[in-house]
mmCIF file of C-alpha atoms in Angstrom:
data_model
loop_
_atom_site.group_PDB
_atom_site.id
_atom_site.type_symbol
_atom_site.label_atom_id
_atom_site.label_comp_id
_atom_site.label_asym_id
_atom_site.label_seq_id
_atom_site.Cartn_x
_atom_site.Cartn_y
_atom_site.Cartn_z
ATOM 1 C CA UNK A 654 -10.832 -20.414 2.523
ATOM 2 C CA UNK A 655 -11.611 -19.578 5.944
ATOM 3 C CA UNK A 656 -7.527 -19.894 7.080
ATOM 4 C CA UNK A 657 -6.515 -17.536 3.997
ATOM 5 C CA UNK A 658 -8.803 -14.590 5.436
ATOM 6 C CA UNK A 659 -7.031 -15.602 9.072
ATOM 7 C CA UNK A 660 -4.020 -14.741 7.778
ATOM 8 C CA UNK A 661 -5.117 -11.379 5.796
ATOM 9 C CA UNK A 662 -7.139 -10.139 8.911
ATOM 10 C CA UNK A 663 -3.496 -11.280 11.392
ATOM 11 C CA UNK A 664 -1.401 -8.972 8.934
ATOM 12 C CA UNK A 665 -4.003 -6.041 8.931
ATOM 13 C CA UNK A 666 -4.541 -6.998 12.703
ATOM 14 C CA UNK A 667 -0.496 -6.642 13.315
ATOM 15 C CA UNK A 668 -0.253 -3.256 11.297
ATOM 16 C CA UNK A 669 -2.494 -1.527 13.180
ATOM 17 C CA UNK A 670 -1.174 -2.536 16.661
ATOM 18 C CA UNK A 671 1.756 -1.407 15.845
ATOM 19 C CA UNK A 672 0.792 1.635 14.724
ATOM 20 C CA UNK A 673 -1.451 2.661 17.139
ATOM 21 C CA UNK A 674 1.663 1.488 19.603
ATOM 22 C CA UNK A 675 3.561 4.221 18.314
ATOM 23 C CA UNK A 676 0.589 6.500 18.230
ATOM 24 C CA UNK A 677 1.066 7.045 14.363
ATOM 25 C CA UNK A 678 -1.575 6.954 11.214
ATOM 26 C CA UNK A 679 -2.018 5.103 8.186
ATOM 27 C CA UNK A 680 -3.967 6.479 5.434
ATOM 28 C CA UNK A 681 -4.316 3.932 1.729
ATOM 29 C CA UNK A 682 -4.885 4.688 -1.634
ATOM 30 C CA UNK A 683 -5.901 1.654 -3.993
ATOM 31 C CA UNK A 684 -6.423 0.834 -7.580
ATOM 32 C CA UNK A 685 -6.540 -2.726 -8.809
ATOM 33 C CA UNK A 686 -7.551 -3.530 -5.073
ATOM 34 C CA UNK A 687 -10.656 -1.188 -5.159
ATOM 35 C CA UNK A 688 -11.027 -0.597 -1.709
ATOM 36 C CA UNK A 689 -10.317 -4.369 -0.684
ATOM 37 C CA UNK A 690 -7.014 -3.081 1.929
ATOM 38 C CA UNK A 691 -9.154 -0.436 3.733
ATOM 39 C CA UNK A 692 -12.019 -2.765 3.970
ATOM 40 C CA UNK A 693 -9.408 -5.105 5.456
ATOM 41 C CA UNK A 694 -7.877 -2.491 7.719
ATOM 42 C CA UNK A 695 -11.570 -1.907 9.051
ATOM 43 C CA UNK A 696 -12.772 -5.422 9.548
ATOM 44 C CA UNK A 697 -10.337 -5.303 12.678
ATOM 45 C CA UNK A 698 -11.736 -4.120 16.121
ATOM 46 C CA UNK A 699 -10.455 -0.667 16.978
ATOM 47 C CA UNK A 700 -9.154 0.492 13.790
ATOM 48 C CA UNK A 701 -9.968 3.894 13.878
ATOM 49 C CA UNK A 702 -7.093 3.953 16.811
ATOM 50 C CA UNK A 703 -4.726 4.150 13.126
ATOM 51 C CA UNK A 704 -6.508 3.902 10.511
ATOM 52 C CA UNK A 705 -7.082 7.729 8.750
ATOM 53 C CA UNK A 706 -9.169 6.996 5.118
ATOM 54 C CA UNK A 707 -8.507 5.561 2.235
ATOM 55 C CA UNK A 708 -8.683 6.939 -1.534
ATOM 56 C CA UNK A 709 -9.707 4.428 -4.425
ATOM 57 C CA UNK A 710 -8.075 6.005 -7.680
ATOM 58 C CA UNK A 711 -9.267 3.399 -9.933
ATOM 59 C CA UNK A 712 -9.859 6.172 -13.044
ATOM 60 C CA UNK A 713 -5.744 7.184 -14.141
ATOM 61 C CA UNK A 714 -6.446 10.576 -13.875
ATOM 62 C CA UNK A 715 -7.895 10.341 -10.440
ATOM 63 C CA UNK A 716 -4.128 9.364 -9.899
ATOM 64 C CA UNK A 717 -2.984 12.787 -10.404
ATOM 65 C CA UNK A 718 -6.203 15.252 -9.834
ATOM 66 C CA UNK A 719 -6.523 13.902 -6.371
ATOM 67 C CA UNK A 720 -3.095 11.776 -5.488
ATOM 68 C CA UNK A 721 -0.998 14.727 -6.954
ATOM 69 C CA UNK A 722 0.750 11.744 -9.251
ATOM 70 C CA UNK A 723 2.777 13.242 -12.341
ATOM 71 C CA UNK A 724 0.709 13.566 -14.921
ATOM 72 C CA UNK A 725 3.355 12.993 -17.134
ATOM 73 C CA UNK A 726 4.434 9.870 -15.770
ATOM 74 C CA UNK A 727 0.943 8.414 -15.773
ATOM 75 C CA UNK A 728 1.113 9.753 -19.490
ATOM 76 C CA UNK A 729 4.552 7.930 -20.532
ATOM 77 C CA UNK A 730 4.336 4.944 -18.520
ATOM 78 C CA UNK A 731 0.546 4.316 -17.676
ATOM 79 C CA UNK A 732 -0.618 3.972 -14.114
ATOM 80 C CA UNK A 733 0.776 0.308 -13.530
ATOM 81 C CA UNK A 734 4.328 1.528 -12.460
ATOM 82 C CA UNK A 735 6.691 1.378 -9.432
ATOM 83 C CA UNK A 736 7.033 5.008 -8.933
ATOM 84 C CA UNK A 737 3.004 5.510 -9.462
ATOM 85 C CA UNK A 738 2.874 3.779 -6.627
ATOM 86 C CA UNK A 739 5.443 5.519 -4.367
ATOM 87 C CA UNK A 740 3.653 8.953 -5.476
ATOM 88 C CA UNK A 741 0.137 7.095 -4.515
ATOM 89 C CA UNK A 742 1.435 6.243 -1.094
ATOM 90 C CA UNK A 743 3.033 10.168 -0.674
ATOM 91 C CA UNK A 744 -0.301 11.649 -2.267
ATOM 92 C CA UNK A 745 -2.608 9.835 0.214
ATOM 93 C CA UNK A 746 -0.098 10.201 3.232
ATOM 94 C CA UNK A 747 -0.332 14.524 2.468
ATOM 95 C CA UNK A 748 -3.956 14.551 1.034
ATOM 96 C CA UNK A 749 -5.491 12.312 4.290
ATOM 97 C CA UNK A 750 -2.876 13.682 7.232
ATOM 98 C CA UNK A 751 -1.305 10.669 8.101
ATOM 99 C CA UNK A 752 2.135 9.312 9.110
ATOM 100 C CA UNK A 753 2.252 6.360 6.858
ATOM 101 C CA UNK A 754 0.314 5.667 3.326
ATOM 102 C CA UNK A 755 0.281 2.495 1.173
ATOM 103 C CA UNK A 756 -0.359 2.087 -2.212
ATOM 104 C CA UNK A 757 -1.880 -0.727 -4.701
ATOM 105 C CA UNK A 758 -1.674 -0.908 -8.561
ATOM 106 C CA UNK A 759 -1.548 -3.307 -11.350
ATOM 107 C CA UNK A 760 -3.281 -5.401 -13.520
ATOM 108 C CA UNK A 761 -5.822 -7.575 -12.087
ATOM 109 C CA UNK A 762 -7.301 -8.847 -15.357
ATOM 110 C CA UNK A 763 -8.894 -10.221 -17.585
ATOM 111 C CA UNK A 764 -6.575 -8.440 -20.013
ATOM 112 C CA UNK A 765 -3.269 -6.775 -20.233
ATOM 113 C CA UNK A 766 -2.680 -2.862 -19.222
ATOM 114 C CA UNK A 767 -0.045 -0.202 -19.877
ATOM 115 C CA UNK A 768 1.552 -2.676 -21.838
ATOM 116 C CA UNK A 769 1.775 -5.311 -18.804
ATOM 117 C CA UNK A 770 0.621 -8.535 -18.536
ATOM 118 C CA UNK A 771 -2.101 -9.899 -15.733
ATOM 119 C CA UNK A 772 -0.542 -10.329 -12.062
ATOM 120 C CA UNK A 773 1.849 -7.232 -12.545
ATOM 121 C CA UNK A 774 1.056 -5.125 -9.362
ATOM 122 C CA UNK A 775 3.199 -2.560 -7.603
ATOM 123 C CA UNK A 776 2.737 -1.947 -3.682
ATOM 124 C CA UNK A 777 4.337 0.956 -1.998
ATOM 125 C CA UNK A 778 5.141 2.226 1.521
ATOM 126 C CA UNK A 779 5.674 6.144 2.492
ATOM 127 C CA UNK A 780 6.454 6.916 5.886
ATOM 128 C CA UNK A 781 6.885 10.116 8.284
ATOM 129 C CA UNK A 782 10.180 10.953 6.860
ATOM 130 C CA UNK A 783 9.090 10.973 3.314
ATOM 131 C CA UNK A 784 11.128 7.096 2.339
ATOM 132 C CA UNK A 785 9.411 4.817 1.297
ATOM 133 C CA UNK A 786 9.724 1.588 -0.617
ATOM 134 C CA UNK A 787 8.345 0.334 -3.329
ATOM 135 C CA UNK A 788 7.563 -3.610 -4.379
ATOM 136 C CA UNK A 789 6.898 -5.123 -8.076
ATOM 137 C CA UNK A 790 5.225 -8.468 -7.553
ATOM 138 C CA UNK A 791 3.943 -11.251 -10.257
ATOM 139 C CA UNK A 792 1.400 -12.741 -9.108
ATOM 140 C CA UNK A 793 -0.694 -15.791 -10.662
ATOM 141 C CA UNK A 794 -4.419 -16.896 -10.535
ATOM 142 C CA UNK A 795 -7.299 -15.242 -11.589
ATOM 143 C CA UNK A 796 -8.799 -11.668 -10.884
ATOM 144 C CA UNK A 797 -9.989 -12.251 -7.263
ATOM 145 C CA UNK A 798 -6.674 -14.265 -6.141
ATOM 146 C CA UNK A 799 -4.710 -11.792 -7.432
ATOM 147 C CA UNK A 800 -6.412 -8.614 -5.547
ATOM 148 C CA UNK A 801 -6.375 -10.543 -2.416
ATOM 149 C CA UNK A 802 -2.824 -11.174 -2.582
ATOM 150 C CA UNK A 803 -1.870 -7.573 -3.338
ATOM 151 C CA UNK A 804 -3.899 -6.974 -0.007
ATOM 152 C CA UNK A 805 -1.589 -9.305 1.922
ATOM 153 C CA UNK A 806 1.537 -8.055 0.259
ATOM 154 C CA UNK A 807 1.045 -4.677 0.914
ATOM 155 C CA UNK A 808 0.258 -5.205 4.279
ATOM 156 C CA UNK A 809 3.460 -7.428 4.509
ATOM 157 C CA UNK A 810 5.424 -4.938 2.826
ATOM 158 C CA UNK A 811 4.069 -2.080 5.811
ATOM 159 C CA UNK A 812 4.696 -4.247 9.027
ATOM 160 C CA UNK A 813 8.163 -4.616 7.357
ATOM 161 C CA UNK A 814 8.650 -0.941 7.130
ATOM 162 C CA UNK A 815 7.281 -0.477 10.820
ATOM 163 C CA UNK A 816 9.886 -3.068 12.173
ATOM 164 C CA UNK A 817 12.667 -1.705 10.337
ATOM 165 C CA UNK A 818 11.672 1.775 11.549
ATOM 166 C CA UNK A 819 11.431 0.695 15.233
ATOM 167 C CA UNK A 820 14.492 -0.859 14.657
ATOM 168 C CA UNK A 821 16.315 2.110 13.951
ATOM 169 C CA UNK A 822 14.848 4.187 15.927
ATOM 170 C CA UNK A 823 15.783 1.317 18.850
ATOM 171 C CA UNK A 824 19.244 2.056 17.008
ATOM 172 C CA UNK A 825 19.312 5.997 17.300
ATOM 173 C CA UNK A 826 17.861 6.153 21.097
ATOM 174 C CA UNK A 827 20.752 3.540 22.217
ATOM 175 C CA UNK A 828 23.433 5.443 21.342
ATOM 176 C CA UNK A 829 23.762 3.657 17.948
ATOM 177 C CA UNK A 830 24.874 0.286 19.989
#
């Protein structure tokens, strides 16, 4: 058990260097995770350098009073949904002031939700120029595994969306070489 949290505390650990490297903010909103990614975020020395707040929606309508999610969306499709979580990541990015904002949601279990089964989760990225990208993931094991794991992959999914954005911004300031 101990290596597992290694590697969770590495990936929040790596997010917020290279944030804070680029002098830019992160701000989360979670659901099925209930507060487990900023509680990750914070467990790393010096995360306030990045790290704005976090907003645990866990009630759908939460979603939309505070997120600004559609509430017709949530209505038709039920909060476990890929763009839920794009408009969670937006919402928390405008509502908290910062230049990046993730997003969890899904179905930790025991039972089925919005008509999907256990292990469906959706983890989403928004960044400063309003992109973002969005991830559907199936994930086995039981209730605890399967929060963790949304931790890491949202995380994963970030530092991917940092590099790429360094990368092209590498890209732009070079001439395009």
């Amino acid at each position: 058990m101990t290596g597992g949290a290694v590697i969770r505390a590495s990936g929040a650990a790596e997010v917020l260097e290279l944030l804070a490297g680029r002098g830019e903010t992160l701000a989360v909103a979670e659901s099925l995770t209930g507060g487990l990614v900023a509680a990750e975020l914070t467990s790393v020395p010096g995360a306030s350098r990045a790290f704005r707040g976090a907003v645990t929606a866990y009630a759908t309508q939460l979603k939309s009073d505070i997120l600004g999610v559609d509430a017709a969306l949530l209505e038709q499709h039920g909060a476990v949904d890929g763009e839920v979580a794009r408009q969670m990541a937006v919402g928390v990015r405008r509502v908290l002031g910062a230049d990046w904002g993730v997003a969890t949601t899904g179905v930790a279990g025991p039972e089925a939700q919005d008509g999907q089964p256990v292990g469906t989760v959706f983890v989403a990225v928004a960044g400063p120029d309003g992109a973002g990208k969005v991830a559907r993931l199936r994930l086995n094991g039981d209730r605890a595994v399967i929060r963790m794991e949304s931790v890491r992959r949202v995380l994963t999914l970030l530092c991917d969306e940092l590099n790429e954005n360094a990368r092209a911004q590498d890209t732009e300031q070079n001439g395009g070489n």
